[in-house]
Tab-separated table of C-alpha atoms in Angstrom:
chain	number	residue	atom	x	y	z
A	1	UNK	CA	-28.481	29.118	-28.093
A	2	UNK	CA	-31.620	26.588	-29.453
A	3	UNK	CA	-33.608	29.054	-30.856
A	4	UNK	CA	-37.348	26.145	-30.400
A	5	UNK	CA	-36.933	22.128	-28.981
A	6	UNK	CA	-36.197	19.334	-29.991
A	7	UNK	CA	-36.760	15.555	-28.744
A	8	UNK	CA	-34.204	13.769	-30.720
A	9	UNK	CA	-36.880	10.308	-28.155
A	10	UNK	CA	-40.576	11.475	-29.580
A	11	UNK	CA	-42.632	9.972	-31.771
A	12	UNK	CA	-43.139	12.822	-33.833
A	13	UNK	CA	-40.089	12.712	-37.073
A	14	UNK	CA	-37.245	15.800	-35.852
A	15	UNK	CA	-38.344	17.668	-39.079
A	16	UNK	CA	-41.249	17.479	-38.174
A	17	UNK	CA	-40.236	19.037	-34.915
A	18	UNK	CA	-38.173	22.368	-36.027
A	19	UNK	CA	-41.022	22.671	-39.347
A	20	UNK	CA	-43.480	23.361	-36.524
A	21	UNK	CA	-40.880	24.926	-34.231
A	22	UNK	CA	-40.313	28.065	-36.240
A	23	UNK	CA	-43.634	28.500	-37.968
A	24	UNK	CA	-44.695	28.783	-34.155
A	25	UNK	CA	-42.364	31.209	-33.414
A	26	UNK	CA	-43.139	32.709	-36.726
A	27	UNK	CA	-46.922	33.299	-36.935
A	28	UNK	CA	-46.432	34.676	-32.815
A	29	UNK	CA	-44.201	37.540	-34.308
A	30	UNK	CA	-41.517	35.442	-31.728
A	31	UNK	CA	-39.194	35.429	-35.369
A	32	UNK	CA	-40.011	39.061	-37.043
A	33	UNK	CA	-39.776	39.574	-40.799
A	34	UNK	CA	-35.562	40.256	-41.557
A	35	UNK	CA	-34.682	37.913	-39.129
A	36	UNK	CA	-31.963	35.904	-40.034
A	37	UNK	CA	-32.201	32.111	-38.833
A	38	UNK	CA	-28.459	30.696	-37.516
A	39	UNK	CA	-27.313	28.948	-40.627
A	40	UNK	CA	-27.759	24.907	-40.736
A	41	UNK	CA	-25.108	23.964	-39.923
A	42	UNK	CA	-25.136	26.475	-36.397
A	43	UNK	CA	-28.740	25.003	-35.852
A	44	UNK	CA	-27.241	21.649	-36.149
A	45	UNK	CA	-24.895	22.188	-33.409
A	46	UNK	CA	-27.276	24.262	-31.872
A	47	UNK	CA	-30.060	21.702	-31.514
A	48	UNK	CA	-28.437	18.374	-31.340
A	49	UNK	CA	-29.211	17.315	-34.628
A	50	UNK	CA	-27.935	16.390	-38.411
A	51	UNK	CA	-27.549	18.925	-40.955
A	52	UNK	CA	-29.366	17.219	-43.190
A	53	UNK	CA	-32.357	16.793	-40.909
A	54	UNK	CA	-31.764	21.581	-40.866
A	55	UNK	CA	-31.703	21.738	-44.809
A	56	UNK	CA	-35.203	19.310	-45.142
A	57	UNK	CA	-36.445	21.544	-42.198
A	58	UNK	CA	-35.660	24.646	-43.721
A	59	UNK	CA	-36.641	24.148	-47.642
A	60	UNK	CA	-40.298	22.803	-46.613
A	61	UNK	CA	-40.787	26.830	-44.833
A	62	UNK	CA	-39.212	28.103	-47.800
A	63	UNK	CA	-41.274	25.741	-49.687
A	64	UNK	CA	-44.418	26.967	-46.763
A	65	UNK	CA	-44.156	30.559	-47.078
A	66	UNK	CA	-42.236	31.266	-43.095
A	67	UNK	CA	-38.599	31.681	-44.822
A	68	UNK	CA	-36.596	33.230	-47.437
A	69	UNK	CA	-33.665	31.826	-48.836
A	70	UNK	CA	-30.653	34.243	-50.428
A	71	UNK	CA	-27.746	32.452	-52.189
A	72	UNK	CA	-25.341	33.007	-50.535
A	73	UNK	CA	-26.603	34.361	-46.976
A	74	UNK	CA	-28.756	32.829	-45.248
A	75	UNK	CA	-32.404	32.033	-44.580
A	76	UNK	CA	-33.957	34.721	-42.870
A	77	UNK	CA	-38.029	35.297	-41.550
A	78	UNK	CA	-40.486	35.671	-44.626
A	79	UNK	CA	-43.331	38.805	-44.027
A	80	UNK	CA	-46.691	36.929	-43.459
A	81	UNK	CA	-48.560	39.625	-45.205
A	82	UNK	CA	-47.062	39.363	-48.377
A	83	UNK	CA	-46.969	35.443	-48.131
A	84	UNK	CA	-50.790	35.799	-46.787
A	85	UNK	CA	-50.660	38.007	-50.144
A	86	UNK	CA	-48.930	36.296	-52.288
A	87	UNK	CA	-51.142	32.978	-51.708
A	88	UNK	CA	-54.924	32.673	-52.995
A	89	UNK	CA	-57.335	32.262	-49.837
A	90	UNK	CA	-58.759	28.846	-52.011
A	91	UNK	CA	-54.708	27.727	-52.028
A	92	UNK	CA	-53.777	25.598	-48.723
A	93	UNK	CA	-50.497	24.874	-49.218
A	94	UNK	CA	-50.496	23.673	-46.041
A	95	UNK	CA	-52.384	20.592	-46.105
A	96	UNK	CA	-49.566	19.283	-48.886
A	97	UNK	CA	-47.340	20.124	-46.423
A	98	UNK	CA	-45.590	15.641	-46.865
A	99	UNK	CA	-46.206	16.079	-50.244
A	100	UNK	CA	-44.228	19.004	-50.995
A	101	UNK	CA	-41.308	17.538	-48.392
A	102	UNK	CA	-40.959	14.694	-50.508
A	103	UNK	CA	-41.036	16.382	-54.328
A	104	UNK	CA	-38.323	18.491	-52.716
A	105	UNK	CA	-36.114	15.645	-51.079
A	106	UNK	CA	-37.156	13.918	-54.781
A	107	UNK	CA	-35.439	16.224	-56.698
A	108	UNK	CA	-32.627	17.812	-54.790
A	109	UNK	CA	-28.982	16.515	-56.485
A	110	UNK	CA	-27.447	14.779	-54.231
A	111	UNK	CA	-24.200	12.708	-55.282
A	112	UNK	CA	-24.316	9.233	-55.540
A	113	UNK	CA	-27.717	8.780	-54.328
A	114	UNK	CA	-28.993	5.766	-55.278
A	115	UNK	CA	-33.383	5.938	-56.133
A	116	UNK	CA	-35.421	2.809	-56.141
A	117	UNK	CA	-38.023	4.636	-55.073
A	118	UNK	CA	-38.561	7.227	-57.914
A	119	UNK	CA	-41.199	7.132	-60.491
A	120	UNK	CA	-39.164	7.783	-63.980
A	121	UNK	CA	-36.387	6.026	-66.290
A	122	UNK	CA	-32.987	6.474	-65.853
A	123	UNK	CA	-31.865	8.972	-67.802
A	124	UNK	CA	-29.966	7.053	-69.481
A	125	UNK	CA	-32.526	4.186	-70.814
A	126	UNK	CA	-33.404	7.507	-72.673
A	127	UNK	CA	-31.722	8.381	-76.028
A	128	UNK	CA	-30.954	12.061	-76.483
A	129	UNK	CA	-30.077	11.203	-80.055
A	130	UNK	CA	-33.336	10.674	-80.889
A	131	UNK	CA	-33.905	14.418	-79.202
A	132	UNK	CA	-31.123	16.005	-81.299
A	133	UNK	CA	-31.914	14.737	-84.140
A	134	UNK	CA	-35.211	15.830	-83.952
A	135	UNK	CA	-34.302	19.498	-82.311
A	136	UNK	CA	-31.192	19.677	-85.427
A	137	UNK	CA	-33.523	19.079	-88.032
A	138	UNK	CA	-36.052	22.512	-86.626
A	139	UNK	CA	-33.305	24.347	-86.269
A	140	UNK	CA	-33.251	24.458	-90.319
A	141	UNK	CA	-36.748	24.892	-90.596
A	142	UNK	CA	-37.874	28.477	-90.915
A	143	UNK	CA	-40.523	29.757	-89.599
A	144	UNK	CA	-42.630	31.907	-86.601
A	145	UNK	CA	-42.891	29.018	-84.630
A	146	UNK	CA	-39.777	30.078	-82.977
A	147	UNK	CA	-40.922	33.415	-81.751
A	148	UNK	CA	-44.444	32.958	-81.363
A	149	UNK	CA	-46.862	31.958	-78.555
A	150	UNK	CA	-48.319	29.332	-81.015
A	151	UNK	CA	-51.806	27.789	-81.701
A	152	UNK	CA	-54.310	28.252	-78.365
A	153	UNK	CA	-54.490	24.014	-78.284
A	154	UNK	CA	-51.488	23.267	-79.722
A	155	UNK	CA	-49.529	22.303	-83.033
A	156	UNK	CA	-52.053	21.220	-84.814
A	157	UNK	CA	-49.922	18.678	-86.918
A	158	UNK	CA	-48.975	16.870	-83.289
A	159	UNK	CA	-53.108	16.992	-82.203
A	160	UNK	CA	-54.056	15.094	-85.945
A	161	UNK	CA	-51.423	12.808	-84.760
A	162	UNK	CA	-52.272	11.901	-81.542
A	163	UNK	CA	-56.432	11.731	-82.740
A	164	UNK	CA	-55.969	10.009	-86.354
A	165	UNK	CA	-52.966	7.564	-85.059
A	166	UNK	CA	-52.122	7.156	-81.314
A	167	UNK	CA	-55.156	7.210	-79.645
A	168	UNK	CA	-57.360	5.815	-82.634
A	169	UNK	CA	-54.363	2.869	-82.547
A	170	UNK	CA	-56.108	2.257	-78.852
A	171	UNK	CA	-59.790	3.010	-79.771
A	172	UNK	CA	-60.780	6.332	-78.791
A	173	UNK	CA	-62.465	7.954	-81.906
A	174	UNK	CA	-62.462	12.100	-81.442
A	175	UNK	CA	-61.476	15.170	-82.914
A	176	UNK	CA	-58.576	17.803	-83.028
A	177	UNK	CA	-60.326	20.106	-81.489
A	178	UNK	CA	-61.078	17.618	-78.485
A	179	UNK	CA	-57.336	17.406	-77.506
A	180	UNK	CA	-56.031	20.487	-75.123
A	181	UNK	CA	-52.061	20.550	-76.103
A	182	UNK	CA	-50.516	20.823	-72.133
A	183	UNK	CA	-46.488	21.003	-70.075
A	184	UNK	CA	-46.610	17.207	-69.080
A	185	UNK	CA	-49.244	15.513	-67.545
A	186	UNK	CA	-49.108	17.422	-64.473
A	187	UNK	CA	-50.372	20.720	-66.234
A	188	UNK	CA	-53.180	18.608	-67.173
A	189	UNK	CA	-54.589	17.222	-64.494
A	190	UNK	CA	-53.903	21.033	-62.583
A	191	UNK	CA	-56.882	22.184	-65.899
A	192	UNK	CA	-59.458	19.611	-64.847
A	193	UNK	CA	-59.051	20.127	-60.937
A	194	UNK	CA	-59.231	24.061	-60.985
A	195	UNK	CA	-61.736	23.889	-63.618
A	196	UNK	CA	-64.500	21.303	-61.540
A	197	UNK	CA	-62.999	21.728	-57.811
A	198	UNK	CA	-64.185	24.269	-54.938
A	199	UNK	CA	-62.679	24.309	-51.795
A	200	UNK	CA	-64.332	21.604	-49.583
A	201	UNK	CA	-65.757	19.272	-52.821
A	202	UNK	CA	-65.454	15.699	-51.981
A	203	UNK	CA	-63.375	13.873	-54.705
A	204	UNK	CA	-62.684	10.122	-54.875
A	205	UNK	CA	-58.802	9.171	-55.352
A	206	UNK	CA	-57.452	5.964	-56.112
A	207	UNK	CA	-55.771	3.999	-52.919
A	208	UNK	CA	-53.044	3.705	-53.004
A	209	UNK	CA	-52.548	6.314	-55.448
A	210	UNK	CA	-50.379	9.063	-56.781
A	211	UNK	CA	-49.391	11.237	-54.177
A	212	UNK	CA	-48.668	14.528	-55.957
A	213	UNK	CA	-52.081	14.240	-57.011
A	214	UNK	CA	-52.751	14.407	-54.197
A	215	UNK	CA	-50.387	17.173	-52.556
A	216	UNK	CA	-52.493	18.776	-54.795
A	217	UNK	CA	-55.723	18.282	-54.660
A	218	UNK	CA	-55.668	18.731	-50.889
A	219	UNK	CA	-53.598	22.314	-51.733
A	220	UNK	CA	-57.009	23.216	-53.747
A	221	UNK	CA	-58.877	22.486	-50.554
A	222	UNK	CA	-60.431	19.507	-51.535
A	223	UNK	CA	-61.542	17.057	-49.243
A	224	UNK	CA	-60.412	13.837	-50.138
A	225	UNK	CA	-62.034	10.170	-49.844
A	226	UNK	CA	-60.376	7.028	-50.813
A	227	UNK	CA	-61.467	4.132	-53.303
A	228	UNK	CA	-59.600	1.307	-52.330
A	229	UNK	CA	-57.691	-0.586	-55.160
A	230	UNK	CA	-57.746	-4.281	-56.357
A	231	UNK	CA	-56.143	-6.298	-58.239
A	232	UNK	CA	-57.922	-6.055	-60.886
A	233	UNK	CA	-58.692	-2.170	-60.298
A	234	UNK	CA	-61.053	-0.026	-58.171
A	235	UNK	CA	-62.796	-1.582	-55.179
A	236	UNK	CA	-66.388	-1.021	-57.724
A	237	UNK	CA	-68.822	-1.475	-54.068
A	238	UNK	CA	-66.651	0.938	-52.377
A	239	UNK	CA	-67.351	3.466	-55.599
A	240	UNK	CA	-70.830	3.183	-56.001
A	241	UNK	CA	-71.467	3.580	-51.860
A	242	UNK	CA	-69.326	6.502	-51.869
A	243	UNK	CA	-71.311	8.133	-54.761
A	244	UNK	CA	-74.644	7.753	-52.819
A	245	UNK	CA	-73.086	9.282	-49.793
A	246	UNK	CA	-70.985	11.836	-50.895
A	247	UNK	CA	-72.263	13.088	-54.417
A	248	UNK	CA	-69.061	13.845	-55.560
A	249	UNK	CA	-67.351	15.115	-58.979
A	250	UNK	CA	-64.905	13.536	-59.708
A	251	UNK	CA	-63.320	9.902	-59.522
A	252	UNK	CA	-58.941	9.801	-60.551
A	253	UNK	CA	-58.573	7.289	-61.465
A	254	UNK	CA	-55.179	5.695	-63.089
A	255	UNK	CA	-55.769	2.324	-65.278
A	256	UNK	CA	-53.156	1.042	-67.232
A	257	UNK	CA	-50.046	0.069	-65.177
A	258	UNK	CA	-51.207	1.429	-62.048
A	259	UNK	CA	-49.061	3.525	-60.257
A	260	UNK	CA	-47.954	2.067	-57.457
A	261	UNK	CA	-48.893	-1.526	-57.646
A	262	UNK	CA	-48.468	-1.790	-61.701
A	263	UNK	CA	-52.142	-3.240	-62.145
A	264	UNK	CA	-54.213	-2.331	-64.891
A	265	UNK	CA	-58.394	-2.109	-64.905
A	266	UNK	CA	-60.107	-4.929	-65.780
A	267	UNK	CA	-62.291	-5.044	-68.282
A	268	UNK	CA	-65.822	-6.147	-66.368
A	269	UNK	CA	-64.818	-3.541	-63.593
A	270	UNK	CA	-64.302	-1.062	-65.809
A	271	UNK	CA	-67.566	-1.709	-67.299
A	272	UNK	CA	-69.139	-1.381	-64.113
A	273	UNK	CA	-67.159	2.236	-63.270
A	274	UNK	CA	-69.065	4.360	-66.266
A	275	UNK	CA	-72.135	2.559	-65.789
A	276	UNK	CA	-71.557	4.204	-62.406
A	277	UNK	CA	-70.393	7.123	-63.683
A	278	UNK	CA	-73.225	7.228	-66.448
A	279	UNK	CA	-75.993	6.931	-63.284
A	280	UNK	CA	-74.197	9.272	-61.125
A	281	UNK	CA	-73.614	12.501	-63.539
A	282	UNK	CA	-69.672	11.494	-62.128
A	283	UNK	CA	-67.254	12.590	-64.205
A	284	UNK	CA	-63.645	10.582	-64.490
A	285	UNK	CA	-60.234	11.355	-64.917
A	286	UNK	CA	-57.871	8.827	-67.121
A	287	UNK	CA	-54.305	9.322	-66.060
A	288	UNK	CA	-53.001	7.410	-68.207
A	289	UNK	CA	-49.643	8.667	-68.656
A	290	UNK	CA	-48.032	4.510	-67.976
A	291	UNK	CA	-49.763	2.915	-71.273
A	292	UNK	CA	-47.361	3.332	-73.494
A	293	UNK	CA	-45.485	0.889	-71.693
A	294	UNK	CA	-47.985	-1.665	-71.452
A	295	UNK	CA	-47.148	-4.532	-74.514
A	296	UNK	CA	-50.862	-5.092	-75.389
A	297	UNK	CA	-53.499	-2.405	-76.224
A	298	UNK	CA	-55.274	-2.470	-72.304
A	299	UNK	CA	-58.957	-1.835	-71.430
A	300	UNK	CA	-58.740	1.898	-71.214
A	301	UNK	CA	-62.282	3.126	-69.936
A	302	UNK	CA	-61.807	6.760	-72.364
A	303	UNK	CA	-61.558	3.208	-75.315
A	304	UNK	CA	-65.400	2.163	-73.603
A	305	UNK	CA	-66.358	5.893	-72.807
A	306	UNK	CA	-65.629	7.547	-76.145
A	307	UNK	CA	-65.214	10.612	-74.140
A	308	UNK	CA	-68.372	11.059	-72.967
A	309	UNK	CA	-67.952	11.024	-68.937
A	310	UNK	CA	-64.095	10.331	-69.311
A	311	UNK	CA	-61.547	12.982	-69.167
A	312	UNK	CA	-58.022	11.430	-70.447
A	313	UNK	CA	-54.632	12.810	-70.020
A	314	UNK	CA	-51.563	11.604	-70.828
A	315	UNK	CA	-48.028	12.749	-71.611
A	316	UNK	CA	-44.421	11.297	-73.261
A	317	UNK	CA	-42.584	12.697	-70.025
A	318	UNK	CA	-41.908	9.069	-68.473
A	319	UNK	CA	-41.050	7.739	-71.973
A	320	UNK	CA	-38.851	10.101	-73.599
A	321	UNK	CA	-37.777	13.323	-71.518
A	322	UNK	CA	-39.825	14.987	-68.906
A	323	UNK	CA	-37.503	18.843	-70.004
A	324	UNK	CA	-40.013	18.140	-72.924
A	325	UNK	CA	-42.807	18.697	-71.029
A	326	UNK	CA	-45.795	17.948	-73.957
A	327	UNK	CA	-48.411	15.853	-72.877
A	328	UNK	CA	-52.533	16.479	-73.152
A	329	UNK	CA	-55.764	16.569	-72.431
A	330	UNK	CA	-58.747	14.342	-73.949
A	331	UNK	CA	-61.895	15.250	-73.770
A	332	UNK	CA	-65.729	15.756	-74.735
A	333	UNK	CA	-65.947	19.324	-77.703
A	334	UNK	CA	-68.077	21.083	-74.805
A	335	UNK	CA	-65.460	20.068	-71.825
A	336	UNK	CA	-62.108	21.234	-74.664
A	337	UNK	CA	-63.610	24.998	-75.255
A	338	UNK	CA	-63.687	25.532	-71.357
A	339	UNK	CA	-60.560	23.874	-70.294
A	340	UNK	CA	-58.789	26.097	-73.203
A	341	UNK	CA	-60.027	28.604	-71.665
A	342	UNK	CA	-58.684	27.347	-68.483
A	343	UNK	CA	-55.224	27.298	-70.179
A	344	UNK	CA	-55.549	30.563	-72.017
A	345	UNK	CA	-55.993	32.848	-68.596
A	346	UNK	CA	-53.099	30.594	-66.646
A	347	UNK	CA	-50.090	30.039	-69.115
A	348	UNK	CA	-51.833	31.060	-72.606
A	349	UNK	CA	-50.251	28.554	-74.306
A	350	UNK	CA	-47.618	25.628	-74.730
A	351	UNK	CA	-44.422	25.204	-76.323
A	352	UNK	CA	-44.620	24.738	-80.126
A	353	UNK	CA	-41.527	24.527	-79.609
A	354	UNK	CA	-41.021	21.222	-77.656
A	355	UNK	CA	-44.242	19.374	-79.365
A	356	UNK	CA	-43.165	20.328	-82.872
A	357	UNK	CA	-40.162	17.924	-81.847
A	358	UNK	CA	-42.356	15.370	-80.567
A	359	UNK	CA	-44.548	15.150	-83.299
A	360	UNK	CA	-41.318	14.513	-85.586
A	361	UNK	CA	-40.298	12.135	-83.107
A	362	UNK	CA	-43.684	9.894	-83.833
A	363	UNK	CA	-43.666	9.546	-87.275
A	364	UNK	CA	-40.842	9.530	-88.185
A	365	UNK	CA	-40.654	5.753	-86.495
A	366	UNK	CA	-38.186	6.571	-83.473
A	367	UNK	CA	-41.388	6.733	-80.984
A	368	UNK	CA	-42.623	2.931	-81.431
A	369	UNK	CA	-38.548	1.428	-82.157
A	370	UNK	CA	-37.496	3.660	-78.806
A	371	UNK	CA	-40.440	2.122	-76.963
A	372	UNK	CA	-39.531	-1.641	-77.917
A	373	UNK	CA	-36.336	-1.748	-76.119
A	374	UNK	CA	-37.642	-0.401	-72.931
A	375	UNK	CA	-40.648	-2.665	-72.850
A	376	UNK	CA	-38.535	-5.476	-74.241
A	377	UNK	CA	-35.578	-3.652	-71.164
A	378	UNK	CA	-38.071	-3.769	-68.597
A	379	UNK	CA	-39.217	-7.030	-68.565
A	380	UNK	CA	-35.610	-8.277	-68.108
A	381	UNK	CA	-35.503	-6.139	-65.116
A	382	UNK	CA	-38.088	-6.972	-64.139
A	383	UNK	CA	-38.001	-10.597	-63.698
A	384	UNK	CA	-34.095	-10.142	-61.704
A	385	UNK	CA	-35.776	-6.843	-59.187
A	386	UNK	CA	-39.107	-10.085	-58.536
A	387	UNK	CA	-36.941	-12.061	-57.553
A	388	UNK	CA	-34.313	-10.310	-55.144
A	389	UNK	CA	-37.965	-8.991	-53.410
A	390	UNK	CA	-38.609	-12.815	-53.075
A	391	UNK	CA	-35.534	-13.636	-52.005
A	392	UNK	CA	-35.105	-10.534	-49.321
A	393	UNK	CA	-38.472	-12.085	-47.608
A	394	UNK	CA	-40.453	-9.085	-49.287
A	395	UNK	CA	-44.472	-10.624	-50.867
A	396	UNK	CA	-45.160	-9.237	-54.479
A	397	UNK	CA	-47.918	-7.969	-54.747
A	398	UNK	CA	-48.101	-9.315	-58.369
A	399	UNK	CA	-46.396	-9.634	-61.734
A	400	UNK	CA	-47.534	-6.177	-64.432
A	401	UNK	CA	-47.847	-6.877	-67.131
A	402	UNK	CA	-45.178	-4.443	-68.123
A	403	UNK	CA	-44.154	-0.452	-66.897
A	404	UNK	CA	-41.027	-0.236	-64.180
A	405	UNK	CA	-43.382	-0.807	-60.829
A	406	UNK	CA	-43.215	-3.678	-58.643
A	407	UNK	CA	-45.154	-3.468	-55.376
A	408	UNK	CA	-43.686	-5.743	-52.687
A	409	UNK	CA	-44.635	-5.986	-48.709
A	410	UNK	CA	-42.551	-6.584	-46.255
A	411	UNK	CA	-42.221	-9.629	-44.222
A	412	UNK	CA	-44.218	-9.939	-40.982
A	413	UNK	CA	-46.097	-6.888	-42.274
A	414	UNK	CA	-42.940	-4.536	-40.827
A	415	UNK	CA	-43.574	-0.110	-40.719
A	416	UNK	CA	-41.792	0.475	-44.806
A	417	UNK	CA	-41.719	4.428	-43.479
A	418	UNK	CA	-39.340	2.556	-40.945
A	419	UNK	CA	-36.856	1.238	-42.672
A	420	UNK	CA	-37.387	4.092	-45.784
A	421	UNK	CA	-35.647	6.450	-42.880
A	422	UNK	CA	-33.027	3.672	-41.960
A	423	UNK	CA	-32.247	3.361	-45.951
A	424	UNK	CA	-31.986	6.900	-46.375
A	425	UNK	CA	-29.318	7.062	-44.411
A	426	UNK	CA	-27.107	5.147	-46.041
A	427	UNK	CA	-28.685	7.488	-50.036
A	428	UNK	CA	-30.945	4.352	-50.283
A	429	UNK	CA	-34.367	6.991	-51.849
A	430	UNK	CA	-37.281	4.044	-51.248
A	431	UNK	CA	-41.106	4.826	-51.197
A	432	UNK	CA	-42.949	3.537	-48.634
A	433	UNK	CA	-46.755	2.648	-49.404
A	434	UNK	CA	-47.524	5.538	-46.599
A	435	UNK	CA	-47.413	7.964	-49.112
A	436	UNK	CA	-49.598	6.721	-51.814
A	437	UNK	CA	-52.281	6.740	-49.015
A	438	UNK	CA	-54.521	10.035	-49.768
A	439	UNK	CA	-54.533	10.576	-45.664
A	440	UNK	CA	-50.636	8.539	-45.902
A	441	UNK	CA	-51.838	5.447	-43.589
A	442	UNK	CA	-49.003	3.531	-41.759
A	443	UNK	CA	-47.805	0.720	-44.621
A	444	UNK	CA	-45.900	-2.454	-44.760
A	445	UNK	CA	-46.008	-1.732	-48.692
A	446	UNK	CA	-43.056	-0.773	-51.001
A	447	UNK	CA	-43.086	1.090	-54.727
A	448	UNK	CA	-40.000	-0.282	-56.211
A	449	UNK	CA	-38.717	0.988	-59.497
A	450	UNK	CA	-36.901	-1.724	-61.747
A	451	UNK	CA	-35.213	0.159	-63.899
A	452	UNK	CA	-33.421	2.092	-60.516
A	453	UNK	CA	-32.305	-1.630	-58.323
A	454	UNK	CA	-29.308	-2.448	-59.845
A	455	UNK	CA	-27.385	-1.250	-57.077
A	456	UNK	CA	-27.225	-3.931	-55.006
A	457	UNK	CA	-26.779	-2.071	-51.047
A	458	UNK	CA	-30.697	-1.884	-51.755
A	459	UNK	CA	-30.999	-5.629	-51.579
A	460	UNK	CA	-28.196	-6.267	-48.429
A	461	UNK	CA	-30.738	-3.559	-46.558
A	462	UNK	CA	-34.173	-5.712	-47.040
A	463	UNK	CA	-32.004	-8.250	-46.043
A	464	UNK	CA	-31.814	-6.932	-43.037
A	465	UNK	CA	-35.587	-7.372	-42.562
A	466	UNK	CA	-36.727	-10.642	-42.972
């Protein structure tokens, strides 16, 4: 017997209908804590929907704290009291429902799935031997680093390397103590957001922009205000208007090889942004996670500002290994101390072993050689994929100067979300433009990762929508 009503003709997606229906039953105490829900197969049969829909809905309900998953036993209703106690009052996970659903599905291990919409390089593009060699060399060295916590700021030789070489090469002048090592760029963005944002605060973000960041900021209770992204960077006129109207503390932006458009902020726009920030007291969080994919030294806000009002965040997750989780935040000294205190309170230190591995990769020249190969390979794939997309009737926003992303619009401004849904049924994961909108506005755009576009079935589906 069905426990909720599901309308397959409704415009509301089936997954959302299931999630909302079960949430209401739990909140109204119709489903009591400890109640076992029908198995995925049973629920699908009872409600006349696919098992994939049920899996997605159950996963979302687990993430939101309404259900518990017990391996080999099934799904059970969680205690709302326990859930409320476990989640601080300043955490609003329900505001990030859509992003959480997407992330759960992105990282699901589904056989034979094609991922032209993902945000990372294929594993066979990354040279695991580079990491294996460094790990082998590191394992032969004696030291307390193998069992200790390490420097609270992060491995000093790596911070010195970053300050004296890598960041110096792009024109950022700083001392090693201004660098806080993190567990990837997401950790760095998390520290900055926690330090500055209170529930109800206005935060400026790129539109289109990084959907995971949008979900996380919403979970903190932030009110997101979009700054439209143009060919040469953020719309300065709109930025100025928002600064006057809302007086925000932070602006999160992606300057070099922007995700998802693949464009970079011009020098002229960068200067105007910094002038507005200085005048209004705005801090700019510059996410430069894709910068090393650029073949030339594109302008960074942190280079022009020298970390006065810019907080610079980057990592090696996209270029070397997501598993190493080596990232960092660079900012002025006073702010670095406050971020360090927050890092200690929320996670103590970051892995010195991983940072030592990354240090060896950098100082022995392996990183430079690896990135030269990656940039060359991406250039070839980018040209091929752009030609394929245009042949399918899509219009490319801009031909990027590097990186893995191409932003393309459907012919006749079709609904990208509808095409993504159709493609998903054939195990092809597209990235529709509504995901990259702070408020998920309907979109005719799609983001393509050129490194994952080597399957002709991608273009066969797109061709049907000419």
